[in-house]
Tab-separated table of C-alpha atoms and ligand atoms in Angstrom:
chain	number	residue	atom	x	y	z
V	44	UNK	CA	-9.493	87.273	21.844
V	45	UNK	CA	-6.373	87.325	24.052
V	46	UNK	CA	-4.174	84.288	22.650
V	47	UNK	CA	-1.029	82.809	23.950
V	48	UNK	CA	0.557	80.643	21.809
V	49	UNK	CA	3.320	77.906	22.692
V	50	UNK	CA	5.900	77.427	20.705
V	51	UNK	CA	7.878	80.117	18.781
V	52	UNK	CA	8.695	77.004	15.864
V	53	UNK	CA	7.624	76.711	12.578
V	54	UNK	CA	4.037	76.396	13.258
V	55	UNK	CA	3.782	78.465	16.447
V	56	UNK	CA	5.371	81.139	14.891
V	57	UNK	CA	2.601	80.728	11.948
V	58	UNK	CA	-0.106	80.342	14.679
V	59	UNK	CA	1.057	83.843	15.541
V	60	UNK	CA	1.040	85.992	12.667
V	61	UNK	CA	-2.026	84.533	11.554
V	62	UNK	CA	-3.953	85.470	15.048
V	63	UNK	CA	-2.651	88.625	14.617
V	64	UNK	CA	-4.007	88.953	11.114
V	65	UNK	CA	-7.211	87.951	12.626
V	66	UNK	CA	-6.841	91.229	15.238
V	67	UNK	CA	-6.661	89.071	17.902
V	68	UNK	CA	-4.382	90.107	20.514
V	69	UNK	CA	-1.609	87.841	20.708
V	70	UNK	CA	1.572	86.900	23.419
V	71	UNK	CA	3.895	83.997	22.908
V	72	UNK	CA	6.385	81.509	25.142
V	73	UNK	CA	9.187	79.284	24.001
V	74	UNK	CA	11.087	76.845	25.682
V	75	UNK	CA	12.649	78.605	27.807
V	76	UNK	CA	10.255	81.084	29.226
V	77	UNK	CA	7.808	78.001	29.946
V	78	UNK	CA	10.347	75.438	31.489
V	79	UNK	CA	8.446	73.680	34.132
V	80	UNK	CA	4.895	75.318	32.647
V	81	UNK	CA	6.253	78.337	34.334
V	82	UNK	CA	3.885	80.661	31.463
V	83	UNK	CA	0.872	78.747	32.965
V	84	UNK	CA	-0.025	79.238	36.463
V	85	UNK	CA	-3.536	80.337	37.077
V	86	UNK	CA	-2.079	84.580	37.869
V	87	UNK	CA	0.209	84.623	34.393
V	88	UNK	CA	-2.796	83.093	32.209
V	89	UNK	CA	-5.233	85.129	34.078
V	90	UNK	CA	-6.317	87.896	31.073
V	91	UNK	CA	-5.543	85.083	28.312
V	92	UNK	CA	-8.813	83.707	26.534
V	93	UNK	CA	-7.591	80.475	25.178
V	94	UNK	CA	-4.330	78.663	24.776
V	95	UNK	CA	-2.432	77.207	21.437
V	96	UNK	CA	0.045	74.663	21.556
V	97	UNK	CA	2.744	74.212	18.727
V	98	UNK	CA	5.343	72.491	21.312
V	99	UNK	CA	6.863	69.177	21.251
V	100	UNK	CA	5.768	65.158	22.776
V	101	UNK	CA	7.815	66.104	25.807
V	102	UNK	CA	6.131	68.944	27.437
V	103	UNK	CA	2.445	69.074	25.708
V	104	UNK	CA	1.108	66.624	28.215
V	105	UNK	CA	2.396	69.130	31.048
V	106	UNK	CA	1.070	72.101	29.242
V	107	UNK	CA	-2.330	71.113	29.235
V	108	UNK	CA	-2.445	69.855	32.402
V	109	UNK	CA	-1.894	73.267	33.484
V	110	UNK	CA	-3.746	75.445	31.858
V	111	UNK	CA	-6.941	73.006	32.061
V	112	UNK	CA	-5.739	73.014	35.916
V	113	UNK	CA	-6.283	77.060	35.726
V	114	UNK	CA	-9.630	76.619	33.871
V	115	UNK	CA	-8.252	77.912	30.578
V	116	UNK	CA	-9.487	76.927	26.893
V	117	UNK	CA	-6.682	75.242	24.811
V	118	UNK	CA	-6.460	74.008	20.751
V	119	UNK	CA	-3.520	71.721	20.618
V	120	UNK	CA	-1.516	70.270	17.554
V	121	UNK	CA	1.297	69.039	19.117
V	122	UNK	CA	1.269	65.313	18.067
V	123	UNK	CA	2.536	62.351	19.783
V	124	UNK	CA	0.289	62.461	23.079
V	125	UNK	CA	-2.684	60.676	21.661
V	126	UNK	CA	-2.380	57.395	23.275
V	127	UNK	CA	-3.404	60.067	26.586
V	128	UNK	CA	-6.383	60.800	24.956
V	129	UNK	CA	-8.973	59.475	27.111
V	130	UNK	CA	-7.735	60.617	30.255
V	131	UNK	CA	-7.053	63.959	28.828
V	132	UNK	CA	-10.693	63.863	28.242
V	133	UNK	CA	-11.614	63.288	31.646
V	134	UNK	CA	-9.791	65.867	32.626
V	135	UNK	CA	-10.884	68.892	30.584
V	136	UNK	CA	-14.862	67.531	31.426
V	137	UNK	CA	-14.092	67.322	35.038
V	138	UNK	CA	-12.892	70.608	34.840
V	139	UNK	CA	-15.423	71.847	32.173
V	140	UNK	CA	-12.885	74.021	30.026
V	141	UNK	CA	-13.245	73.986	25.982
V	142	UNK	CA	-10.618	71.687	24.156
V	143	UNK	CA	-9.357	71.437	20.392
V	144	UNK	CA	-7.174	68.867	19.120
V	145	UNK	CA	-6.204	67.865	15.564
V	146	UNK	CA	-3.036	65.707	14.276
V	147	UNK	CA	-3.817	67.857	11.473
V	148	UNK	CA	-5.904	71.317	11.214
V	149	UNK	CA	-5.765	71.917	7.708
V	150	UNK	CA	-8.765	72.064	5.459
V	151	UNK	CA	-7.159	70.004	3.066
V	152	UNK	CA	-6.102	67.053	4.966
V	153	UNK	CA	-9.771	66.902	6.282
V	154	UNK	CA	-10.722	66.618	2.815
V	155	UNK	CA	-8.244	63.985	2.252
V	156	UNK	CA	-9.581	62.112	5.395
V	157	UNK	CA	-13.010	62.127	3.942
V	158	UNK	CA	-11.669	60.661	0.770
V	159	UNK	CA	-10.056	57.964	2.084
V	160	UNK	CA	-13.047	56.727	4.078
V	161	UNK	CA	-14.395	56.193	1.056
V	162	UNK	CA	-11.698	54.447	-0.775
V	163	UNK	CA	-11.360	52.570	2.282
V	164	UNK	CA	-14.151	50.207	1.521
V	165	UNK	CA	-12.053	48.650	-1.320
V	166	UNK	CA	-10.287	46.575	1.505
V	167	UNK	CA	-13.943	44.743	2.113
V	168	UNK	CA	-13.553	44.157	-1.770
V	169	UNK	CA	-10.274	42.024	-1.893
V	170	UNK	CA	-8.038	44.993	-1.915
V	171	UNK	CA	-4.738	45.870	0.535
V	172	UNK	CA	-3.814	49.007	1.899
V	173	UNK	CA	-0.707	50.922	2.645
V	174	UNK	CA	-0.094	54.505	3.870
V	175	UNK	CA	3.495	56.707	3.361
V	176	UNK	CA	4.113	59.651	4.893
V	177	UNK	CA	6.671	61.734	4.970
V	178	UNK	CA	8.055	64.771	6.336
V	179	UNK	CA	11.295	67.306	7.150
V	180	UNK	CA	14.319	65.436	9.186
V	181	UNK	CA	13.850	67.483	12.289
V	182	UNK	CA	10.131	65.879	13.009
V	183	UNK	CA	10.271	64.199	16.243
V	184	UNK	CA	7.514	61.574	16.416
V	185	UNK	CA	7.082	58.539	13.519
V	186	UNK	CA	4.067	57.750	12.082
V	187	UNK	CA	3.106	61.142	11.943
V	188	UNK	CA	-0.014	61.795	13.972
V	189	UNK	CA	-1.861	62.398	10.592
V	190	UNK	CA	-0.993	59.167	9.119
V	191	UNK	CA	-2.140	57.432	12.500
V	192	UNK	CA	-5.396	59.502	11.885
V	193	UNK	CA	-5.663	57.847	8.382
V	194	UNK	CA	-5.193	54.107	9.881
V	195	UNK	CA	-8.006	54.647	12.293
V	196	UNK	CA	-10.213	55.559	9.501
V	197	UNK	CA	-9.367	52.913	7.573
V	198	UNK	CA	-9.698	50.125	10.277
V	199	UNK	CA	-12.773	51.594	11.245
V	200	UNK	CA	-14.537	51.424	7.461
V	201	UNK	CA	-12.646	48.336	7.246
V	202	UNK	CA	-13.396	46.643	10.129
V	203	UNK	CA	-9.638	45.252	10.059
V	204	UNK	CA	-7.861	45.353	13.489
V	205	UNK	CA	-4.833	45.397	12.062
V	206	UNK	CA	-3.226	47.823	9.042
V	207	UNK	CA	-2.586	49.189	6.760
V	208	UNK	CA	0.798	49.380	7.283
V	209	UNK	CA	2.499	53.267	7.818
V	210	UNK	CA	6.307	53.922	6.057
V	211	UNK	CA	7.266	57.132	7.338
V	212	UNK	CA	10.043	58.844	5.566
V	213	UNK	CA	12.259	61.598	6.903
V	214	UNK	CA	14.046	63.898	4.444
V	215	UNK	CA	15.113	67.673	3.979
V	216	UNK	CA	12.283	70.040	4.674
V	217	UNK	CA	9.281	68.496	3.488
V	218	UNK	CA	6.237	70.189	4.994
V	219	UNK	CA	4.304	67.106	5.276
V	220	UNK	CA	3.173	64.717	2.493
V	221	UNK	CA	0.596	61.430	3.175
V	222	UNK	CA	0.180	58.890	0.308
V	223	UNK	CA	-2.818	56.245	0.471
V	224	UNK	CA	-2.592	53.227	-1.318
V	225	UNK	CA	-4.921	50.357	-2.486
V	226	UNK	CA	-4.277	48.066	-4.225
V	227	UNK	CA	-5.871	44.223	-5.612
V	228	UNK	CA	-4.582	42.282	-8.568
V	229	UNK	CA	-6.508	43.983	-11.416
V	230	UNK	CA	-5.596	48.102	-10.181
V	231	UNK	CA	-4.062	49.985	-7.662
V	232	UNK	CA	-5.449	53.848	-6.763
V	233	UNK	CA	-3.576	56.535	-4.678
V	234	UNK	CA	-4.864	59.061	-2.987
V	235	UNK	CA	-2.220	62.021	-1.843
V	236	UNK	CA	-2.036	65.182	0.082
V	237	UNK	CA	1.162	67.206	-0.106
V	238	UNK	CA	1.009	70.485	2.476
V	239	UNK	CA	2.692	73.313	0.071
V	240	UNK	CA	3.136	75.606	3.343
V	241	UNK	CA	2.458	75.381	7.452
V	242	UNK	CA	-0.146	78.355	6.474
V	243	UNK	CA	-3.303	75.861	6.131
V	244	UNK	CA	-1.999	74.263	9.696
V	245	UNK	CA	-1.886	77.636	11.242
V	246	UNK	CA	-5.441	78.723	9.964
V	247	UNK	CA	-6.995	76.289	10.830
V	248	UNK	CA	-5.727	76.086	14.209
V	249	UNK	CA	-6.819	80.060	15.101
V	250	UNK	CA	-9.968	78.824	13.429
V	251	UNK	CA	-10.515	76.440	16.358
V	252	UNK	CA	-9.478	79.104	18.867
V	253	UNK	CA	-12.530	81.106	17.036
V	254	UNK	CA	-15.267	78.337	17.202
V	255	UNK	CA	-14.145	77.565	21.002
V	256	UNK	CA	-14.965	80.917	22.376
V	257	UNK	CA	-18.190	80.255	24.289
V	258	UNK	CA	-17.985	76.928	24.157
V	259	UNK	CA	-16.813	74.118	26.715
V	260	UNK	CA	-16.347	70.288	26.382
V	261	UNK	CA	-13.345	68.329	24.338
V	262	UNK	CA	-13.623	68.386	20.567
V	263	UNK	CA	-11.586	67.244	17.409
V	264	UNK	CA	-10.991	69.528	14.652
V	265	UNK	CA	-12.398	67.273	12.651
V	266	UNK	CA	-16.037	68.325	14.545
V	267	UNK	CA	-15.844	71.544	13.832
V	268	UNK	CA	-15.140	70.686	9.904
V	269	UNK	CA	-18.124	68.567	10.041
V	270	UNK	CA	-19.984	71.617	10.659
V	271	UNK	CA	-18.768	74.036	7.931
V	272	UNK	CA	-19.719	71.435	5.147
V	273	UNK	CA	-23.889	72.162	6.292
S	588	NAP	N1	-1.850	69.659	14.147
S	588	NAP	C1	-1.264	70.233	13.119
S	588	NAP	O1	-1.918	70.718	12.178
S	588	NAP	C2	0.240	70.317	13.091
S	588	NAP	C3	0.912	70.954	12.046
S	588	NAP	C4	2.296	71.087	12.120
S	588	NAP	C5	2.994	70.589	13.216
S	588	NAP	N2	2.296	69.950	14.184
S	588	NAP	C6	2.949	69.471	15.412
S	588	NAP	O2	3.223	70.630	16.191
S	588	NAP	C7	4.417	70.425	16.965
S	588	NAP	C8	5.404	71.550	16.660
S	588	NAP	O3	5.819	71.443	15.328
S	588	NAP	P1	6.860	72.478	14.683
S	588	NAP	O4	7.151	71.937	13.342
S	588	NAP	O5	6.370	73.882	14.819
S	588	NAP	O6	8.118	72.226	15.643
S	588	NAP	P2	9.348	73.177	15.997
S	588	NAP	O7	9.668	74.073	14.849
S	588	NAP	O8	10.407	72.283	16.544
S	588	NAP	O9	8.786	74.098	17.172
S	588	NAP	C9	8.549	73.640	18.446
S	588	NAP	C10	8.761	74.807	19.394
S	588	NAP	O10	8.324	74.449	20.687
S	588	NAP	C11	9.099	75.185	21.596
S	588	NAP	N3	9.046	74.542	22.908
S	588	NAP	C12	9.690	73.428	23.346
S	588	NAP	N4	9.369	73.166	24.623
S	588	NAP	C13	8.492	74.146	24.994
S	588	NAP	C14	7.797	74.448	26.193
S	588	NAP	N5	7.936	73.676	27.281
S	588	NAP	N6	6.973	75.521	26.214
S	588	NAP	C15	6.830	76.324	25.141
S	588	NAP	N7	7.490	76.100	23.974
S	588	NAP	C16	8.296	75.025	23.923
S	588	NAP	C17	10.498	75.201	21.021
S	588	NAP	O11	11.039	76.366	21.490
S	588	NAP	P3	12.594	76.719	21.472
S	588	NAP	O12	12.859	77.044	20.043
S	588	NAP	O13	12.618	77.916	22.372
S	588	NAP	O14	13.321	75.533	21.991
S	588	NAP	C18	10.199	75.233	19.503
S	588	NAP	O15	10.281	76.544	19.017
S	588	NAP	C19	4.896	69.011	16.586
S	588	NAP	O16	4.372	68.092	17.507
S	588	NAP	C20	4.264	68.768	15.231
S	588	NAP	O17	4.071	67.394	14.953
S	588	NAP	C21	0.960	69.799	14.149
């Protein structure tokens, strides 16, 4: 596939090398060749397949307004656009592109989602909840995406409106690590995920790019992990 991938950061610059391990064929902008989306007009995207966006909450709104605007696929992991969500939806079926998202495309975490929905019935069993995350200094949104993620999941299994509550910590370089705990007056149990590396991120998001081709609609990551457990 031709790829171009946003974002020459930590993860971008993952996003690459892994594509290109793949033998896909692979171009990348930063900040400054796409100020004002100026990578994304219908003529400059016109050979590209699909589009992968390791950006920042200030521009990924912008980003896939355009290339959805120029018909173009996109997997996105920029975080801190979700509350967009549903009219981001709209606009990639009214336009009837392909769409990824994930606040988290690592194999792992999905695991660790999983697991939690089923710890999270202990809060219909007297127990309380609470979720820590934390991550390097230079992350720009708090709660992490993933840690909102977890919160859904719990209210959802929980049927709670409200909670568990989210402590986000920033410090030094940590990669990204999301703590789960329940607790009720005879135990407490933890569940934890610690990312050693950005590699699982960055697989999982040319992964997406793979399972998109040939597809259209809007999809979370977590769909497509739903199919490689059958
Ligand atoms: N879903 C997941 O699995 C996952 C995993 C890790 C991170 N993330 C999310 O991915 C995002 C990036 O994380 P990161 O750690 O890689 O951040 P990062 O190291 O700060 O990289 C962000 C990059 O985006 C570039 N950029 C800024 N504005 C841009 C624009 N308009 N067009 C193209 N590039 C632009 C910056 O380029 P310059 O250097 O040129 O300024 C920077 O290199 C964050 O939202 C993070 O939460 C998601």
């Amino acid at each position: 596939m031709n790829l171009l991938i946003l974002g020459r950061g930590k993860t971008g610059s993952l996003v690459a090398e892994v594509a290109a391990e793949r033998k896909h064929h692979v171009e990348t902008a930063g900040a400054k060749e796409n100020a004002a989306c100026a990578a994304l007009s219908p003529e400059k995207l016109h050979n590209i397949d699909t589009v992968i966006d390791f950006t920042g909450p200030h521009c990924v709104v912008a980003n896939i307004e355009a290339c959805v605007h120029a018909g173009k696929k996109m997997v996105v992991g920029t975080t801190g656009w979700h509350a967009e969500l549903d009219r981001i939806r709209h606009l990639v079926e009214q336009h009837k592109t392909g769409f990824v998202y994930a606040a988290n495309f690592s194999i792992g975490i999905n695991l660790f989602y999983d697991a939690g929905r089923a710890a999270a019935t202990a809060l219909r069993h007297g127990y309380s909840g609470q979720i820590f995350e934390r991550h390097h200094a230079h992350k720009k949104d708090a709660p992490s995406g993933t840690a909102l993620a977890m919160q859904r999941i719990v209210r959802e299994v929980s049927g709670q409106t409200e909670g568990p509550e989210i402590t986000s910590f920033r410090e030094g370089e940590v990669v990204g690590l999301h703590e789960i705990v329940l607790e009720s007056a005879n135990d407490r149990i933890y569940l934890c995920h610690d990312a050693k590396s950005r590699r699982g991120f960055a697989e999982g998001a040319v992964l997406a790019a793979e399972w998109l081709a040939g597809k259209t609609g809007f999809y979370e990551f977590k769909d497509i992990w739903r199919e490689l457990q059958q």
